[in-house]
């Protein structure tokens, strides 16, 4: 195959003429003993093949082209990854040891633990739900550092253990999913307080003695008649104290339990051990090392955590065996909150990126083919397929149909009626030099029985068409 200087456009497909007598007779089986000639023409080269001594016809991009096209995207990804690592490193350093009584970092709570130790209150850190449940008792304050990390089952089991223990439970900034399980009857408002420093505005002794404190954060609401609400912002408190429903001996609680300092607690152990309560803090700031010396944070923290001689500091951990007990959770329960809005934002971003980077549709651009293809090559290839499949009937039908289509306009018959014997045969007979010929077997007869008959049919059709054209 040779390249043509005037190659056809890629948007145009070479015409595929119907097989004629001259175009299909050549691929038929040659007579016995005749030398076999190689098929004429050539096939298209492979997209990745090279012609000897000529350039490659491959359209695949080279590595250099790939790098040129993608280097902008690669650079953007590298910059994003570097920024993410830097932000994570900075934030992890600042948040390291958050609410850990053993940590001296800004967000740790070692300072309040040491102040409690000076007042005779022991602090013990636990990391599993079972340890927290077994430590609950009338002489113990149980602080839950991050209630939202607990599963529903962990929250229910922890509430059951602390409800009738007679001790105090301090929940640090529980969100809407967890506060309803750990403190039934309490709901968390979606909007946080505007100011972080609030005044007590309540009769709770610990809050009155502490004064203003950094407890502004999540706000809560409850219908419990004996609940004490403090540090109110826009009508909702950021600190709640809920007395236990029953005393240790089973009698109803009075709800008039007073707050005692550690020294008072040592003088009246019976009163503190007989009554229990739950304290809900809307923000953890009063426990942080870097905020403890501001306002009344230290006073409020020491009074809330030092009313019992023992403090159990529960730091929920993902290594807790109870975390794996999620057999009853559905798929949507395992997805973090906010997944719907996150997915919606990603969808909008993807649509905008597609509109920005999508290829604009325009008119077709003509492009020269790399090679020229002879029109007869298609007919020859189709004839070889017919011979390989022994489909003489299809080949004969194609030859007769193409001949009738070409003869009809020559004798004045509409193309739509070219395949109707009553319309085509009389018109053909009148144009022949030898009248009275029966053309029906030739144009509408049965298929030939062998290859020789097919070759004879092609020759006769070719001769008929030549006679009509010259008459």
Short mmCIF file of C-alpha atoms in Angstrom, two decimals:
data_model
loop_
_atom_site.label_atom_id
_atom_site.label_comp_id
_atom_site.label_asym_id
_atom_site.label_seq_id
_atom_site.Cartn_x
_atom_site.Cartn_y
_atom_site.Cartn_z
CA UNK A 1 0.00 0.00 0.00
CA UNK A 2 1.35 3.47 -0.85
CA UNK A 3 0.54 6.80 0.69
CA UNK A 4 -1.60 9.07 -1.43
CA UNK A 5 -0.77 12.74 -1.66
CA UNK A 6 -4.46 13.59 -1.63
CA UNK A 7 -5.74 11.37 1.14
CA UNK A 8 -9.46 11.43 1.84
CA UNK A 9 -10.88 13.04 4.95
CA UNK A 10 -11.35 10.95 8.09
CA UNK A 11 -14.93 12.13 8.36
CA UNK A 12 -15.81 10.48 5.04
CA UNK A 13 -16.05 6.74 4.66
CA UNK A 14 -15.03 5.27 1.28
CA UNK A 15 -18.06 4.16 -0.70
CA UNK A 16 -18.81 0.46 -0.64
CA UNK A 17 -20.21 -0.41 -4.07
CA UNK A 18 -22.38 -3.45 -4.42
CA UNK A 19 -20.48 -6.45 -5.75
CA UNK A 20 -20.61 -6.63 -9.53
CA UNK A 21 -19.75 -9.36 -11.92
CA UNK A 22 -16.27 -8.01 -12.52
CA UNK A 23 -15.51 -7.21 -8.90
CA UNK A 24 -16.48 -10.55 -7.42
CA UNK A 25 -15.41 -12.97 -10.08
CA UNK A 26 -11.71 -12.67 -9.23
CA UNK A 27 -11.86 -14.05 -5.64
CA UNK A 28 -13.75 -17.16 -6.71
CA UNK A 29 -12.02 -20.54 -6.64
CA UNK A 30 -9.63 -20.88 -9.63
CA UNK A 31 -9.78 -23.89 -11.91
CA UNK A 32 -7.93 -26.99 -10.86
CA UNK A 33 -4.24 -26.91 -11.70
CA UNK A 34 -4.15 -23.16 -12.27
CA UNK A 35 -1.44 -21.28 -10.38
CA UNK A 36 -2.66 -19.45 -7.35
CA UNK A 37 -2.01 -15.71 -7.42
CA UNK A 38 -1.51 -13.79 -4.21
CA UNK A 39 -4.37 -11.44 -3.33
CA UNK A 40 -3.94 -7.93 -4.59
CA UNK A 41 -3.96 -4.89 -2.38
CA UNK A 42 -2.69 -4.61 1.15
CA UNK A 43 -4.10 -4.25 4.59
CA UNK A 44 -3.88 -1.31 6.95
CA UNK A 45 -0.77 -1.28 9.15
CA UNK A 46 -1.07 -1.74 12.88
CA UNK A 47 -1.45 1.54 14.80
CA UNK A 48 1.89 0.87 16.53
CA UNK A 49 3.77 -0.56 13.51
CA UNK A 50 6.60 1.14 11.68
CA UNK A 51 7.06 1.11 7.95
CA UNK A 52 10.64 0.29 6.91
CA UNK A 53 12.58 3.45 6.41
CA UNK A 54 9.58 5.65 7.23
CA UNK A 55 8.17 7.43 10.28
CA UNK A 56 5.88 5.72 12.80
CA UNK A 57 2.14 5.96 12.25
CA UNK A 58 1.39 5.54 15.99
CA UNK A 59 -0.83 8.20 17.55
CA UNK A 60 -0.04 7.24 21.17
CA UNK A 61 1.44 10.14 23.19
CA UNK A 62 5.10 9.96 24.10
CA UNK A 63 6.28 10.09 27.74
CA UNK A 64 7.40 13.67 27.20
CA UNK A 65 3.94 14.63 25.95
CA UNK A 66 2.29 12.89 28.90
CA UNK A 67 4.52 14.77 31.34
CA UNK A 68 3.84 18.08 29.59
CA UNK A 69 0.08 17.54 29.80
CA UNK A 70 -0.03 16.31 33.40
CA UNK A 71 2.68 18.30 35.13
CA UNK A 72 0.25 21.02 36.17
CA UNK A 73 -2.07 18.50 37.85
CA UNK A 74 0.86 16.70 39.47
CA UNK A 75 2.24 19.98 40.81
CA UNK A 76 -1.17 20.93 42.23
CA UNK A 77 -1.51 17.55 43.96
CA UNK A 78 1.98 17.85 45.45
CA UNK A 79 1.21 21.34 46.77
CA UNK A 80 -2.08 20.17 48.30
CA UNK A 81 -0.41 17.19 49.96
CA UNK A 82 2.36 19.36 51.35
CA UNK A 83 -0.16 21.87 52.70
CA UNK A 84 -2.24 19.08 54.26
CA UNK A 85 0.82 17.58 55.95
CA UNK A 86 1.91 20.99 57.25
CA UNK A 87 -1.55 21.81 58.61
CA UNK A 88 -1.86 18.37 60.20
CA UNK A 89 1.56 18.73 61.81
CA UNK A 90 0.74 22.15 63.23
CA UNK A 91 -2.68 21.14 64.51
CA UNK A 92 -1.50 17.83 65.91
CA UNK A 93 1.20 19.65 67.84
CA UNK A 94 -1.29 22.10 69.32
CA UNK A 95 -3.94 19.48 70.09
CA UNK A 96 -1.55 16.85 71.42
CA UNK A 97 -2.65 15.55 74.81
CA UNK A 98 -6.03 17.26 74.64
CA UNK A 99 -7.87 16.98 77.99
CA UNK A 100 -5.27 14.51 79.23
CA UNK A 101 -4.52 15.06 82.96
CA UNK A 102 -0.98 13.82 82.32
CA UNK A 103 -0.24 16.33 79.55
CA UNK A 104 1.41 19.72 80.10
CA UNK A 105 0.52 20.93 76.59
CA UNK A 106 -1.73 23.99 76.20
CA UNK A 107 -4.81 21.84 75.65
CA UNK A 108 -3.87 19.30 78.30
CA UNK A 109 -5.26 19.19 81.86
CA UNK A 110 -2.24 18.44 84.01
CA UNK A 111 -2.54 21.72 85.94
CA UNK A 112 -6.03 21.01 87.27
CA UNK A 113 -5.01 17.44 88.18
CA UNK A 114 -2.07 18.72 90.23
CA UNK A 115 -4.24 21.30 92.00
CA UNK A 116 -6.71 18.55 92.90
CA UNK A 117 -3.88 16.37 94.17
CA UNK A 118 -2.78 19.21 96.48
CA UNK A 119 -6.30 19.13 97.94
CA UNK A 120 -6.28 15.39 98.52
CA UNK A 121 -8.20 14.28 95.43
CA UNK A 122 -6.62 11.35 93.58
CA UNK A 123 -6.83 11.22 89.79
CA UNK A 124 -6.83 7.99 87.80
CA UNK A 125 -6.94 7.78 84.00
CA UNK A 126 -8.99 5.02 82.32
CA UNK A 127 -9.41 4.38 78.59
CA UNK A 128 -12.10 1.68 78.37
CA UNK A 129 -15.80 1.64 79.11
CA UNK A 130 -15.49 -1.33 81.45
CA UNK A 131 -12.89 0.47 83.57
CA UNK A 132 -15.10 3.55 83.76
CA UNK A 133 -18.17 1.50 84.73
CA UNK A 134 -16.35 -0.42 87.44
CA UNK A 135 -14.86 2.78 88.88
CA UNK A 136 -18.23 4.50 89.35
CA UNK A 137 -19.16 4.83 93.01
CA UNK A 138 -20.49 7.22 95.68
CA UNK A 139 -17.01 8.56 96.51
CA UNK A 140 -15.94 8.99 92.88
CA UNK A 141 -16.29 11.71 90.26
CA UNK A 142 -16.28 10.25 86.74
CA UNK A 143 -15.23 12.71 84.04
CA UNK A 144 -15.94 11.73 80.41
CA UNK A 145 -13.52 13.79 78.32
CA UNK A 146 -15.01 13.26 74.85
CA UNK A 147 -18.47 11.64 75.00
CA UNK A 148 -19.03 11.91 71.25
CA UNK A 149 -16.34 9.26 70.63
CA UNK A 150 -18.44 6.63 72.39
CA UNK A 151 -20.78 4.37 70.48
CA UNK A 152 -24.47 4.18 71.35
CA UNK A 153 -23.93 0.93 73.21
CA UNK A 154 -21.02 2.38 75.21
CA UNK A 155 -23.08 5.43 76.13
CA UNK A 156 -26.05 3.33 77.28
CA UNK A 157 -23.88 1.01 79.38
CA UNK A 158 -22.02 3.92 80.95
CA UNK A 159 -25.28 5.68 81.84
CA UNK A 160 -26.70 2.53 83.42
CA UNK A 161 -23.59 2.18 85.59
CA UNK A 162 -23.50 5.79 86.80
CA UNK A 163 -27.22 6.42 87.25
CA UNK A 164 -27.51 4.70 90.64
CA UNK A 165 -23.85 4.83 91.71
CA UNK A 166 -24.32 7.80 94.02
CA UNK A 167 -21.30 9.56 92.53
CA UNK A 168 -20.88 12.48 90.19
CA UNK A 169 -20.59 12.25 86.40
CA UNK A 170 -19.09 15.17 84.48
CA UNK A 171 -19.73 15.22 80.73
CA UNK A 172 -17.42 17.54 78.79
CA UNK A 173 -19.11 19.15 75.77
CA UNK A 174 -21.36 16.26 74.68
CA UNK A 175 -22.97 16.86 71.31
CA UNK A 176 -26.55 16.11 70.23
CA UNK A 177 -25.95 12.40 69.47
CA UNK A 178 -24.43 11.58 72.87
CA UNK A 179 -26.12 13.89 75.38
CA UNK A 180 -29.51 12.24 74.91
CA UNK A 181 -28.01 8.84 75.80
CA UNK A 182 -25.79 9.91 78.70
CA UNK A 183 -28.31 12.40 80.14
CA UNK A 184 -31.85 11.45 79.07
CA UNK A 185 -34.18 14.41 78.84
CA UNK A 186 -31.42 16.83 77.78
CA UNK A 187 -31.03 18.13 74.24
CA UNK A 188 -28.15 20.08 72.69
CA UNK A 189 -28.88 23.21 70.69
CA UNK A 190 -27.27 23.25 67.21
CA UNK A 191 -26.14 26.87 67.67
CA UNK A 192 -23.29 27.46 70.09
CA UNK A 193 -23.06 30.47 72.38
CA UNK A 194 -21.68 33.68 70.93
CA UNK A 195 -19.36 34.50 73.85
CA UNK A 196 -16.94 32.07 75.47
CA UNK A 197 -16.84 33.89 78.82
CA UNK A 198 -20.20 33.93 80.60
CA UNK A 199 -21.48 34.97 84.02
CA UNK A 200 -23.19 32.33 86.20
CA UNK A 201 -26.67 33.89 86.68
CA UNK A 202 -27.79 30.95 88.83
CA UNK A 203 -27.97 29.72 92.42
CA UNK A 204 -25.49 26.85 92.07
CA UNK A 205 -22.93 27.40 94.87
CA UNK A 206 -19.93 26.35 92.76
CA UNK A 207 -20.88 28.76 89.96
CA UNK A 208 -21.57 31.63 92.38
CA UNK A 209 -18.18 31.23 94.04
CA UNK A 210 -16.34 30.94 90.71
CA UNK A 211 -18.03 33.85 88.96
CA UNK A 212 -17.43 34.36 85.25
CA UNK A 213 -15.82 31.39 83.49
CA UNK A 214 -14.99 30.19 79.99
CA UNK A 215 -17.84 27.71 79.62
CA UNK A 216 -19.46 29.23 76.53
CA UNK A 217 -19.90 26.61 73.83
CA UNK A 218 -22.66 24.08 73.32
CA UNK A 219 -25.96 25.13 74.89
CA UNK A 220 -28.45 22.69 76.36
CA UNK A 221 -32.13 22.50 77.16
CA UNK A 222 -34.06 20.27 79.55
CA UNK A 223 -37.54 19.98 81.00
CA UNK A 224 -36.38 18.41 84.28
CA UNK A 225 -37.91 20.49 87.10
CA UNK A 226 -34.98 19.97 89.50
CA UNK A 227 -32.22 20.77 86.97
CA UNK A 228 -29.91 23.67 87.84
CA UNK A 229 -28.97 25.83 84.85
CA UNK A 230 -26.00 28.20 84.81
CA UNK A 231 -24.03 30.40 82.43
CA UNK A 232 -27.03 31.22 80.27
CA UNK A 233 -26.60 32.66 76.79
CA UNK A 234 -29.63 33.66 74.74
CA UNK A 235 -31.95 31.77 77.08
CA UNK A 236 -30.07 28.45 77.09
CA UNK A 237 -27.45 27.33 79.65
CA UNK A 238 -23.94 26.06 78.96
CA UNK A 239 -23.75 24.28 82.33
CA UNK A 240 -26.36 21.87 83.67
CA UNK A 241 -26.52 19.98 86.95
CA UNK A 242 -29.01 17.11 87.06
CA UNK A 243 -29.54 15.47 90.48
CA UNK A 244 -29.97 11.71 90.48
CA UNK A 245 -33.57 10.50 90.48
CA UNK A 246 -33.12 8.28 93.54
CA UNK A 247 -30.77 8.21 96.48
CA UNK A 248 -28.56 5.28 97.32
CA UNK A 249 -31.15 3.75 99.64
CA UNK A 250 -33.88 3.98 97.01
CA UNK A 251 -35.77 6.99 98.45
CA UNK A 252 -36.59 9.91 96.14
CA UNK A 253 -33.94 12.60 95.86
CA UNK A 254 -34.69 16.04 97.19
CA UNK A 255 -32.65 17.78 94.54
CA UNK A 256 -31.18 20.17 97.13
CA UNK A 257 -27.65 18.75 97.14
CA UNK A 258 -25.08 21.46 97.80
CA UNK A 259 -21.64 21.82 96.31
CA UNK A 260 -18.82 21.05 98.71
CA UNK A 261 -15.18 21.89 98.44
CA UNK A 262 -12.71 19.01 98.91
CA UNK A 263 -12.20 20.05 102.51
CA UNK A 264 -15.96 20.01 103.17
CA UNK A 265 -16.27 16.64 101.46
CA UNK A 266 -13.78 15.10 103.86
CA UNK A 267 -15.78 16.43 106.79
CA UNK A 268 -19.16 15.10 105.51
CA UNK A 269 -18.50 11.87 103.55
CA UNK A 270 -21.93 10.41 104.24
CA UNK A 271 -23.82 13.25 102.57
CA UNK A 272 -21.74 13.15 99.40
CA UNK A 273 -21.86 9.38 99.09
CA UNK A 274 -25.62 9.20 99.50
CA UNK A 275 -26.43 11.51 96.61
CA UNK A 276 -25.30 11.58 92.99
CA UNK A 277 -25.65 13.97 90.08
CA UNK A 278 -24.63 14.65 86.49
CA UNK A 279 -22.87 17.85 85.43
CA UNK A 280 -22.83 18.84 81.76
CA UNK A 281 -20.23 21.35 80.55
CA UNK A 282 -20.75 23.10 77.23
CA UNK A 283 -17.02 23.71 76.65
CA UNK A 284 -13.77 22.15 77.92
CA UNK A 285 -11.86 25.46 78.23
CA UNK A 286 -11.90 25.59 82.05
CA UNK A 287 -9.87 22.34 82.09
CA UNK A 288 -7.14 23.44 79.66
CA UNK A 289 -3.71 24.32 81.02
CA UNK A 290 -3.53 27.62 79.13
CA UNK A 291 -6.97 28.79 80.31
CA UNK A 292 -7.02 27.60 83.90
CA UNK A 293 -5.69 30.87 85.35
CA UNK A 294 -8.25 33.05 83.57
CA UNK A 295 -11.47 34.36 85.16
CA UNK A 296 -12.98 31.81 87.55
CA UNK A 297 -11.96 28.75 85.53
CA UNK A 298 -9.75 27.21 88.22
CA UNK A 299 -12.33 27.71 90.98
CA UNK A 300 -15.15 26.20 88.93
CA UNK A 301 -13.04 23.24 87.78
CA UNK A 302 -11.80 22.42 91.30
CA UNK A 303 -15.30 22.57 92.78
CA UNK A 304 -16.91 20.46 90.06
CA UNK A 305 -14.17 17.81 90.05
CA UNK A 306 -13.20 17.90 93.73
CA UNK A 307 -16.49 17.16 95.47
CA UNK A 308 -15.43 13.49 95.92
CA UNK A 309 -12.10 12.12 97.14
CA UNK A 310 -11.48 10.16 93.92
CA UNK A 311 -11.52 11.40 90.33
CA UNK A 312 -11.66 8.93 87.44
CA UNK A 313 -10.69 10.60 84.16
CA UNK A 314 -12.15 8.67 81.23
CA UNK A 315 -10.34 9.27 77.92
CA UNK A 316 -12.28 7.27 75.28
CA UNK A 317 -10.00 5.26 73.03
CA UNK A 318 -10.56 3.57 69.69
CA UNK A 319 -8.63 0.57 71.01
CA UNK A 320 -11.44 -0.17 73.46
CA UNK A 321 -12.94 -3.62 72.80
CA UNK A 322 -16.42 -2.18 73.28
CA UNK A 323 -15.96 -0.01 70.18
CA UNK A 324 -16.06 -3.10 67.95
CA UNK A 325 -19.51 -4.06 69.19
CA UNK A 326 -21.39 -2.48 66.28
CA UNK A 327 -23.27 -5.49 64.94
CA UNK A 328 -26.64 -3.75 65.31
CA UNK A 329 -25.53 -0.52 63.65
CA UNK A 330 -26.73 0.20 60.15
CA UNK A 331 -24.48 1.48 57.39
CA UNK A 332 -25.61 5.09 57.91
CA UNK A 333 -24.93 4.86 61.65
CA UNK A 334 -21.27 4.20 60.87
CA UNK A 335 -20.92 7.28 58.67
CA UNK A 336 -19.69 10.39 60.52
CA UNK A 337 -22.15 13.28 60.95
CA UNK A 338 -22.19 15.79 58.14
CA UNK A 339 -21.53 13.26 55.38
CA UNK A 340 -24.57 14.46 53.44
CA UNK A 341 -23.38 18.07 53.25
CA UNK A 342 -19.85 16.92 52.47
CA UNK A 343 -21.08 14.73 49.61
CA UNK A 344 -23.23 17.58 48.27
CA UNK A 345 -20.26 19.96 48.31
CA UNK A 346 -18.08 17.42 46.49
CA UNK A 347 -20.80 16.92 43.87
CA UNK A 348 -21.10 20.66 43.26
CA UNK A 349 -17.31 20.96 43.03
CA UNK A 350 -17.14 18.06 40.55
CA UNK A 351 -19.85 19.62 38.35
CA UNK A 352 -18.10 23.00 38.35
CA UNK A 353 -14.77 21.35 37.53
CA UNK A 354 -16.39 19.44 34.67
CA UNK A 355 -17.92 22.63 33.26
CA UNK A 356 -14.56 24.37 33.59
CA UNK A 357 -12.35 21.70 32.06
CA UNK A 358 -14.74 19.88 29.73
CA UNK A 359 -13.98 19.92 26.01
CA UNK A 360 -16.22 22.34 24.15
CA UNK A 361 -18.22 20.67 21.38
CA UNK A 362 -17.69 22.25 17.98
CA UNK A 363 -17.67 21.35 14.27
CA UNK A 364 -15.80 18.27 13.13
CA UNK A 365 -12.21 18.92 12.13
CA UNK A 366 -11.18 17.12 8.92
CA UNK A 367 -7.97 15.14 9.19
CA UNK A 368 -6.09 13.41 6.39
CA UNK A 369 -5.86 9.65 6.61
CA UNK A 370 -2.31 8.31 6.78
CA UNK A 371 -2.95 5.89 3.88
CA UNK A 372 -5.12 5.56 0.77
CA UNK A 373 -7.47 2.58 0.46
CA UNK A 374 -8.67 1.29 -2.92
CA UNK A 375 -12.43 1.08 -3.17
CA UNK A 376 -12.24 -2.44 -4.67
CA UNK A 377 -10.40 -3.72 -1.60
CA UNK A 378 -13.61 -3.68 0.41
CA UNK A 379 -15.47 -5.66 -2.23
CA UNK A 380 -12.64 -8.18 -2.51
CA UNK A 381 -12.52 -8.69 1.23
CA UNK A 382 -16.26 -9.19 1.36
CA UNK A 383 -16.06 -11.74 -1.45
CA UNK A 384 -13.40 -13.69 0.43
CA UNK A 385 -15.66 -13.79 3.48
CA UNK A 386 -18.53 -15.15 1.36
CA UNK A 387 -16.27 -17.86 -0.09
CA UNK A 388 -14.91 -18.81 3.33
CA UNK A 389 -18.45 -19.12 4.71
CA UNK A 390 -19.64 -21.01 1.59
CA UNK A 391 -22.39 -18.38 1.27
CA UNK A 392 -23.04 -18.59 -2.47
CA UNK A 393 -26.70 -17.72 -1.94
CA UNK A 394 -25.83 -14.43 -0.25
CA UNK A 395 -23.19 -13.63 -2.86
CA UNK A 396 -25.60 -14.36 -5.72
CA UNK A 397 -28.33 -12.27 -4.10
CA UNK A 398 -25.90 -9.36 -3.67
CA UNK A 399 -24.77 -9.60 -7.30
CA UNK A 400 -28.34 -9.72 -8.68
CA UNK A 401 -29.57 -6.91 -6.39
CA UNK A 402 -26.71 -4.61 -7.39
CA UNK A 403 -27.22 -5.39 -11.08
CA UNK A 404 -30.97 -4.71 -10.92
CA UNK A 405 -30.32 -1.43 -9.08
CA UNK A 406 -27.93 -0.26 -11.82
CA UNK A 407 -30.09 -1.47 -14.74
CA UNK A 408 -33.36 0.11 -13.61
CA UNK A 409 -32.39 3.76 -14.33
CA UNK A 410 -30.93 2.71 -17.69
CA UNK A 411 -34.28 1.33 -18.91
CA UNK A 412 -36.48 3.99 -17.32
CA UNK A 413 -37.71 1.99 -14.31
CA UNK A 414 -37.84 3.76 -10.93
CA UNK A 415 -35.23 2.51 -8.48
CA UNK A 416 -37.96 1.68 -5.97
CA UNK A 417 -39.38 -0.90 -8.47
CA UNK A 418 -36.02 -2.26 -9.62
CA UNK A 419 -36.61 -5.53 -7.74
CA UNK A 420 -40.10 -6.13 -9.15
CA UNK A 421 -40.01 -8.58 -12.08
CA UNK A 422 -43.22 -7.25 -13.66
CA UNK A 423 -41.73 -3.76 -13.95
CA UNK A 424 -38.08 -4.49 -14.76
CA UNK A 425 -38.15 -7.48 -17.14
CA UNK A 426 -40.39 -5.99 -19.90
CA UNK A 427 -38.29 -2.84 -20.01
CA UNK A 428 -35.06 -4.84 -20.27
CA UNK A 429 -36.37 -7.13 -23.00
CA UNK A 430 -37.21 -4.15 -25.19
CA UNK A 431 -33.62 -2.90 -24.98
CA UNK A 432 -31.88 -6.15 -25.94
CA UNK A 433 -30.59 -6.83 -29.47
CA UNK A 434 -31.96 -10.37 -29.35
CA UNK A 435 -35.66 -10.19 -28.45
CA UNK A 436 -37.43 -12.99 -26.65
CA UNK A 437 -34.70 -13.72 -24.08
CA UNK A 438 -35.94 -14.97 -20.72
CA UNK A 439 -34.12 -12.85 -18.14
CA UNK A 440 -36.10 -14.02 -15.14
CA UNK A 441 -33.77 -16.95 -14.22
CA UNK A 442 -30.77 -14.64 -14.54
CA UNK A 443 -32.04 -11.75 -12.44
CA UNK A 444 -34.52 -13.48 -10.10
CA UNK A 445 -33.58 -17.17 -10.27
CA UNK A 446 -32.35 -19.56 -7.56
CA UNK A 447 -28.77 -19.39 -6.21
CA UNK A 448 -26.08 -21.40 -8.03
CA UNK A 449 -25.09 -24.77 -6.65
CA UNK A 450 -21.29 -24.41 -6.84
CA UNK A 451 -18.52 -21.85 -7.27
CA UNK A 452 -18.39 -22.40 -11.02
CA UNK A 453 -22.08 -21.54 -11.28
CA UNK A 454 -21.48 -18.39 -9.20
CA UNK A 455 -18.69 -17.32 -11.57
CA UNK A 456 -20.91 -17.98 -14.58
CA UNK A 457 -23.72 -15.95 -12.98
CA UNK A 458 -21.36 -13.02 -12.42
CA UNK A 459 -20.17 -13.15 -16.02
CA UNK A 460 -23.73 -13.26 -17.39
CA UNK A 461 -24.83 -10.32 -15.23
CA UNK A 462 -21.81 -8.35 -16.34
CA UNK A 463 -22.54 -9.12 -19.99
CA UNK A 464 -26.20 -8.13 -19.60
CA UNK A 465 -25.30 -4.80 -18.05
CA UNK A 466 -22.75 -4.09 -20.80
CA UNK A 467 -25.31 -4.86 -23.53
CA UNK A 468 -27.93 -2.58 -21.98
CA UNK A 469 -25.45 0.26 -21.61
CA UNK A 470 -24.36 0.05 -25.25
CA UNK A 471 -27.81 -0.46 -26.74
#
